[in-house]
């Protein structure tokens, strides 16, 4: 059984910073891409950032220059450093990973989400 557990969300003032973490656990053979998505109030889930196994990152235009993403392959963890937060960043942030388990091919997994609230 694979689990993705996010942490680091919370309440922060506009202009502040937060760092989200997402750790994968279980019978994991390999992890391909690890990514962050978010769902803002009343909106559909949207892409925020992706980190390939090599460390190559892709960021949504709306967060470029403010957010950075990274991962620690040994710890099976992906991070999202969020700086200069704005009220529009208020959302539930979800971790996503493409994981190969023992005896299986690659499958997509989601974490339970962590709330980020930015007060103006």
Short mmCIF file of N, CA and C in Angstrom, two decimals:
data_model
loop_
_atom_site.label_atom_id
_atom_site.label_comp_id
_atom_site.label_asym_id
_atom_site.label_seq_id
_atom_site.Cartn_x
_atom_site.Cartn_y
_atom_site.Cartn_z
N UNK A 1 0.85 -1.19 0.00
CA UNK A 1 0.00 0.00 0.00
C UNK A 1 0.88 1.24 0.00
N UNK A 2 0.61 2.16 -0.91
CA UNK A 2 1.38 3.40 -1.01
C UNK A 2 0.60 4.53 -0.34
N UNK A 3 1.33 5.35 0.39
CA UNK A 3 0.72 6.54 0.99
C UNK A 3 1.55 7.76 0.66
N UNK A 4 0.86 8.88 0.41
CA UNK A 4 1.50 10.17 0.27
C UNK A 4 0.95 11.05 1.38
N UNK A 5 1.84 11.56 2.21
CA UNK A 5 1.40 12.35 3.35
C UNK A 5 2.00 13.75 3.25
N UNK A 6 1.12 14.74 3.13
CA UNK A 6 1.56 16.13 3.05
C UNK A 6 1.63 16.74 4.43
N UNK A 7 2.48 17.74 4.58
CA UNK A 7 2.56 18.51 5.82
C UNK A 7 3.06 19.91 5.49
N UNK A 8 2.89 20.81 6.45
CA UNK A 8 3.44 22.15 6.29
C UNK A 8 2.44 23.24 5.97
N UNK A 9 1.19 22.86 5.77
CA UNK A 9 0.18 23.88 5.49
C UNK A 9 -0.15 24.68 6.74
N UNK A 10 -0.94 25.74 6.54
CA UNK A 10 -1.33 26.55 7.67
C UNK A 10 -1.81 27.92 7.25
N UNK A 11 -1.88 28.81 8.23
CA UNK A 11 -2.34 30.18 8.02
C UNK A 11 -1.12 31.10 8.01
N UNK A 12 -1.06 31.95 7.00
CA UNK A 12 0.08 32.87 6.88
C UNK A 12 -0.44 34.20 6.33
N UNK A 13 0.25 35.25 6.67
CA UNK A 13 -0.13 36.57 6.17
C UNK A 13 0.37 36.75 4.74
N UNK A 14 -0.32 37.60 4.02
CA UNK A 14 0.10 37.94 2.66
C UNK A 14 1.55 38.43 2.67
N UNK A 15 2.33 37.90 1.72
CA UNK A 15 3.75 38.24 1.67
C UNK A 15 4.64 37.26 2.41
N UNK A 16 4.02 36.37 3.18
CA UNK A 16 4.78 35.41 3.96
C UNK A 16 5.17 34.17 3.17
N UNK A 17 5.75 33.20 3.88
CA UNK A 17 6.25 31.98 3.24
C UNK A 17 5.77 30.75 3.99
N UNK A 18 5.67 29.67 3.25
CA UNK A 18 5.41 28.35 3.82
C UNK A 18 6.17 27.32 3.00
N UNK A 19 6.50 26.22 3.64
CA UNK A 19 7.14 25.12 2.94
C UNK A 19 6.33 23.85 3.15
N UNK A 20 5.84 23.30 2.05
CA UNK A 20 5.08 22.06 2.10
C UNK A 20 6.01 20.89 1.83
N UNK A 21 5.71 19.78 2.49
CA UNK A 21 6.44 18.53 2.26
C UNK A 21 5.44 17.44 1.95
N UNK A 22 5.89 16.48 1.17
CA UNK A 22 5.06 15.30 0.88
C UNK A 22 5.98 14.09 0.85
N UNK A 23 5.72 13.16 1.75
CA UNK A 23 6.54 11.97 1.84
C UNK A 23 5.76 10.75 1.36
N UNK A 24 6.42 9.96 0.53
CA UNK A 24 5.82 8.72 0.03
C UNK A 24 6.32 7.55 0.86
N UNK A 25 5.43 6.61 1.13
CA UNK A 25 5.82 5.42 1.88
C UNK A 25 5.07 4.22 1.35
N UNK A 26 5.59 3.04 1.68
CA UNK A 26 4.97 1.80 1.22
C UNK A 26 5.96 0.95 0.46
N UNK A 27 5.44 -0.05 -0.24
CA UNK A 27 6.28 -0.98 -1.00
C UNK A 27 6.63 -0.35 -2.35
N UNK A 28 7.52 0.62 -2.31
CA UNK A 28 7.85 1.43 -3.48
C UNK A 28 9.15 0.95 -4.12
N UNK A 29 9.06 0.67 -5.43
CA UNK A 29 10.26 0.29 -6.17
C UNK A 29 10.90 1.52 -6.78
N UNK A 30 10.07 2.40 -7.34
CA UNK A 30 10.60 3.60 -8.00
C UNK A 30 9.52 4.67 -8.04
N UNK A 31 9.99 5.93 -8.09
CA UNK A 31 9.08 7.06 -8.22
C UNK A 31 9.51 7.88 -9.42
N UNK A 32 8.56 8.13 -10.30
CA UNK A 32 8.86 8.94 -11.48
C UNK A 32 8.61 10.41 -11.12
N UNK A 33 7.67 11.05 -11.75
CA UNK A 33 7.39 12.45 -11.42
C UNK A 33 6.70 12.58 -10.07
N UNK A 34 7.03 13.66 -9.36
CA UNK A 34 6.28 14.05 -8.15
C UNK A 34 5.81 15.48 -8.40
N UNK A 35 4.59 15.77 -8.01
CA UNK A 35 4.00 17.05 -8.39
C UNK A 35 3.12 17.61 -7.28
N UNK A 36 2.82 18.89 -7.43
CA UNK A 36 1.88 19.58 -6.55
C UNK A 36 0.74 20.15 -7.39
N UNK A 37 -0.45 19.98 -6.87
CA UNK A 37 -1.65 20.59 -7.45
C UNK A 37 -2.34 21.35 -6.32
N UNK A 38 -3.26 22.21 -6.70
CA UNK A 38 -4.05 22.89 -5.67
C UNK A 38 -5.48 23.08 -6.15
N UNK A 39 -6.36 23.20 -5.19
CA UNK A 39 -7.76 23.47 -5.49
C UNK A 39 -8.19 24.67 -4.69
N UNK A 40 -8.38 25.77 -5.37
CA UNK A 40 -8.83 27.00 -4.73
C UNK A 40 -10.34 26.94 -4.53
N UNK A 41 -10.87 27.72 -3.58
CA UNK A 41 -12.31 27.67 -3.31
C UNK A 41 -13.14 27.94 -4.57
N UNK A 42 -14.04 27.04 -4.87
CA UNK A 42 -14.92 27.20 -6.01
C UNK A 42 -14.28 26.94 -7.36
N UNK A 43 -13.03 26.46 -7.37
CA UNK A 43 -12.32 26.23 -8.63
C UNK A 43 -11.95 24.76 -8.78
N UNK A 44 -11.57 24.39 -9.98
CA UNK A 44 -11.12 23.02 -10.21
C UNK A 44 -9.66 22.88 -9.78
N UNK A 45 -9.28 21.65 -9.55
CA UNK A 45 -7.89 21.38 -9.18
C UNK A 45 -6.98 21.81 -10.33
N UNK A 46 -5.85 22.45 -9.99
CA UNK A 46 -4.94 22.94 -11.02
C UNK A 46 -3.50 22.57 -10.70
N UNK A 47 -2.71 22.48 -11.73
CA UNK A 47 -1.30 22.15 -11.61
C UNK A 47 -0.53 23.32 -11.00
N UNK A 48 0.42 23.00 -10.13
CA UNK A 48 1.28 24.02 -9.53
C UNK A 48 2.75 23.78 -9.90
N UNK A 49 3.23 22.56 -9.66
CA UNK A 49 4.65 22.30 -9.89
C UNK A 49 4.87 20.80 -10.09
N UNK A 50 5.92 20.49 -10.85
CA UNK A 50 6.31 19.09 -11.06
C UNK A 50 7.81 19.00 -10.95
N UNK A 51 8.28 17.92 -10.31
CA UNK A 51 9.71 17.65 -10.22
C UNK A 51 9.97 16.25 -10.76
N UNK A 52 10.74 16.16 -11.81
CA UNK A 52 11.11 14.87 -12.37
C UNK A 52 12.15 14.20 -11.47
N UNK A 53 12.36 12.92 -11.69
CA UNK A 53 13.34 12.18 -10.87
C UNK A 53 14.72 12.82 -10.98
N UNK A 54 15.02 13.40 -12.13
CA UNK A 54 16.32 14.05 -12.35
C UNK A 54 16.46 15.35 -11.59
N UNK A 55 15.34 15.88 -11.12
CA UNK A 55 15.36 17.17 -10.44
C UNK A 55 14.84 18.31 -11.30
N UNK A 56 14.64 18.05 -12.59
CA UNK A 56 14.08 19.07 -13.47
C UNK A 56 12.68 19.45 -12.99
N UNK A 57 12.44 20.75 -12.93
CA UNK A 57 11.16 21.22 -12.42
C UNK A 57 10.38 22.00 -13.48
N UNK A 58 9.07 21.96 -13.34
CA UNK A 58 8.16 22.78 -14.13
C UNK A 58 7.21 23.47 -13.16
N UNK A 59 6.95 24.74 -13.40
CA UNK A 59 6.07 25.49 -12.53
C UNK A 59 4.96 26.14 -13.34
N UNK A 60 3.81 26.27 -12.73
CA UNK A 60 2.73 27.02 -13.35
C UNK A 60 3.13 28.49 -13.46
N UNK A 61 2.64 29.14 -14.50
CA UNK A 61 3.00 30.55 -14.71
C UNK A 61 2.61 31.42 -13.52
N UNK A 62 1.51 31.08 -12.88
CA UNK A 62 1.00 31.91 -11.79
C UNK A 62 1.89 31.89 -10.55
N UNK A 63 2.80 30.93 -10.46
CA UNK A 63 3.65 30.83 -9.27
C UNK A 63 5.13 31.02 -9.57
N UNK A 64 5.47 31.15 -10.84
CA UNK A 64 6.88 31.34 -11.21
C UNK A 64 7.43 32.61 -10.56
N UNK A 65 8.65 32.48 -10.03
CA UNK A 65 9.26 33.63 -9.37
C UNK A 65 8.92 33.71 -7.88
N UNK A 66 7.92 32.93 -7.45
CA UNK A 66 7.53 32.92 -6.03
C UNK A 66 7.67 31.55 -5.40
N UNK A 67 7.36 30.50 -6.14
CA UNK A 67 7.42 29.13 -5.62
C UNK A 67 8.60 28.40 -6.25
N UNK A 68 9.18 27.51 -5.48
CA UNK A 68 10.16 26.57 -6.02
C UNK A 68 9.80 25.17 -5.54
N UNK A 69 10.13 24.18 -6.36
CA UNK A 69 9.87 22.79 -6.00
C UNK A 69 11.16 22.01 -6.06
N UNK A 70 11.28 21.02 -5.18
CA UNK A 70 12.48 20.19 -5.15
C UNK A 70 12.09 18.84 -4.57
N UNK A 71 13.00 17.89 -4.63
CA UNK A 71 12.73 16.59 -4.06
C UNK A 71 14.00 15.97 -3.52
N UNK A 72 13.80 15.03 -2.62
CA UNK A 72 14.88 14.23 -2.07
C UNK A 72 14.55 12.78 -2.41
N UNK A 73 15.22 12.23 -3.39
CA UNK A 73 14.88 10.88 -3.85
C UNK A 73 15.14 9.83 -2.77
N UNK A 74 16.17 10.01 -2.02
CA UNK A 74 16.49 9.04 -0.96
C UNK A 74 15.39 9.01 0.10
N UNK A 75 14.80 10.18 0.37
CA UNK A 75 13.73 10.27 1.38
C UNK A 75 12.35 10.12 0.77
N UNK A 76 12.28 9.97 -0.56
CA UNK A 76 10.99 9.84 -1.26
C UNK A 76 10.08 11.01 -0.90
N UNK A 77 10.64 12.19 -0.91
CA UNK A 77 9.91 13.39 -0.47
C UNK A 77 10.03 14.49 -1.51
N UNK A 78 8.93 15.19 -1.71
CA UNK A 78 8.91 16.36 -2.58
C UNK A 78 8.52 17.57 -1.74
N UNK A 79 9.09 18.72 -2.09
CA UNK A 79 8.87 19.95 -1.34
C UNK A 79 8.32 21.04 -2.24
N UNK A 80 7.60 21.94 -1.61
CA UNK A 80 7.14 23.13 -2.32
C UNK A 80 7.41 24.33 -1.41
N UNK A 81 8.38 25.12 -1.81
CA UNK A 81 8.70 26.34 -1.06
C UNK A 81 7.88 27.48 -1.67
N UNK A 82 7.03 28.07 -0.85
CA UNK A 82 6.13 29.12 -1.34
C UNK A 82 6.50 30.43 -0.66
N UNK A 83 6.94 31.39 -1.46
CA UNK A 83 7.32 32.71 -0.96
C UNK A 83 6.37 33.75 -1.52
N UNK A 84 6.37 34.91 -0.89
CA UNK A 84 5.53 36.03 -1.34
C UNK A 84 4.10 35.58 -1.60
N UNK A 85 3.57 34.87 -0.63
CA UNK A 85 2.22 34.32 -0.78
C UNK A 85 1.18 35.43 -0.90
N UNK A 86 0.17 35.14 -1.71
CA UNK A 86 -0.92 36.07 -1.97
C UNK A 86 -2.24 35.40 -1.59
N UNK A 87 -3.25 36.20 -1.40
CA UNK A 87 -4.54 35.64 -1.00
C UNK A 87 -5.05 34.65 -2.06
N UNK A 88 -4.67 34.87 -3.32
CA UNK A 88 -5.10 33.97 -4.39
C UNK A 88 -4.45 32.59 -4.29
N UNK A 89 -3.45 32.46 -3.44
CA UNK A 89 -2.80 31.16 -3.24
C UNK A 89 -3.54 30.30 -2.21
N UNK A 90 -4.54 30.88 -1.58
CA UNK A 90 -5.34 30.11 -0.62
C UNK A 90 -5.99 28.93 -1.34
N UNK A 91 -5.71 27.72 -0.83
CA UNK A 91 -6.19 26.51 -1.50
C UNK A 91 -5.84 25.30 -0.66
N UNK A 92 -6.40 24.18 -1.06
CA UNK A 92 -5.92 22.90 -0.55
C UNK A 92 -4.86 22.43 -1.54
N UNK A 93 -3.70 22.11 -1.03
CA UNK A 93 -2.57 21.69 -1.86
C UNK A 93 -2.44 20.17 -1.77
N UNK A 94 -2.38 19.54 -2.94
CA UNK A 94 -2.30 18.09 -3.03
C UNK A 94 -0.99 17.65 -3.66
N UNK A 95 -0.46 16.61 -3.10
CA UNK A 95 0.73 15.96 -3.64
C UNK A 95 0.28 14.86 -4.60
N UNK A 96 1.04 14.70 -5.66
CA UNK A 96 0.75 13.66 -6.65
C UNK A 96 2.06 13.01 -7.04
N UNK A 97 2.05 11.70 -7.20
CA UNK A 97 3.28 11.01 -7.59
C UNK A 97 2.97 9.80 -8.45
N UNK A 98 3.88 9.55 -9.37
CA UNK A 98 3.79 8.39 -10.27
C UNK A 98 4.73 7.34 -9.71
N UNK A 99 4.14 6.27 -9.16
CA UNK A 99 4.91 5.33 -8.34
C UNK A 99 4.78 3.91 -8.85
N UNK A 100 5.91 3.22 -8.82
CA UNK A 100 5.90 1.81 -9.18
C UNK A 100 6.04 1.00 -7.89
N UNK A 101 5.06 0.14 -7.66
CA UNK A 101 5.11 -0.75 -6.50
C UNK A 101 5.66 -2.10 -6.91
N UNK A 102 6.09 -2.86 -5.93
CA UNK A 102 6.56 -4.22 -6.16
C UNK A 102 5.45 -5.03 -6.83
N UNK A 103 5.74 -5.61 -7.98
CA UNK A 103 4.77 -6.43 -8.69
C UNK A 103 3.77 -5.68 -9.53
N UNK A 104 3.95 -4.36 -9.64
CA UNK A 104 3.00 -3.54 -10.41
C UNK A 104 3.75 -2.59 -11.33
N UNK A 105 3.01 -2.04 -12.30
CA UNK A 105 3.56 -0.98 -13.12
C UNK A 105 3.36 0.35 -12.43
N UNK A 106 3.74 1.44 -13.11
CA UNK A 106 3.58 2.77 -12.52
C UNK A 106 2.10 3.14 -12.41
N UNK A 107 1.74 3.71 -11.25
CA UNK A 107 0.38 4.18 -11.01
C UNK A 107 0.44 5.57 -10.39
N UNK A 108 -0.64 6.29 -10.55
CA UNK A 108 -0.72 7.65 -10.03
C UNK A 108 -1.37 7.65 -8.65
N UNK A 109 -0.76 8.36 -7.71
CA UNK A 109 -1.29 8.43 -6.34
C UNK A 109 -1.44 9.89 -5.93
N UNK A 110 -2.40 10.11 -5.03
CA UNK A 110 -2.67 11.44 -4.48
C UNK A 110 -2.58 11.42 -2.96
N UNK A 111 -2.10 12.52 -2.41
CA UNK A 111 -2.16 12.70 -0.97
C UNK A 111 -3.53 13.21 -0.55
N UNK A 112 -3.70 13.39 0.75
CA UNK A 112 -5.00 13.78 1.27
C UNK A 112 -5.22 15.29 1.21
N UNK A 113 -4.17 16.03 0.97
CA UNK A 113 -4.26 17.49 0.86
C UNK A 113 -3.91 18.19 2.15
N UNK A 114 -3.38 19.40 2.00
CA UNK A 114 -3.08 20.23 3.17
C UNK A 114 -3.55 21.65 2.86
N UNK A 115 -4.22 22.25 3.83
CA UNK A 115 -4.82 23.57 3.62
C UNK A 115 -3.78 24.67 3.80
N UNK A 116 -3.77 25.57 2.84
CA UNK A 116 -2.96 26.79 2.94
C UNK A 116 -3.92 27.98 2.86
N UNK A 117 -3.87 28.81 3.88
CA UNK A 117 -4.73 29.99 3.92
C UNK A 117 -3.86 31.24 4.05
N UNK A 118 -4.03 32.16 3.14
CA UNK A 118 -3.25 33.40 3.14
C UNK A 118 -4.20 34.54 3.45
N UNK A 119 -3.91 35.22 4.55
CA UNK A 119 -4.76 36.34 4.96
C UNK A 119 -4.17 37.64 4.45
N UNK A 120 -5.07 38.53 4.02
CA UNK A 120 -4.59 39.81 3.47
C UNK A 120 -4.56 40.89 4.53
#
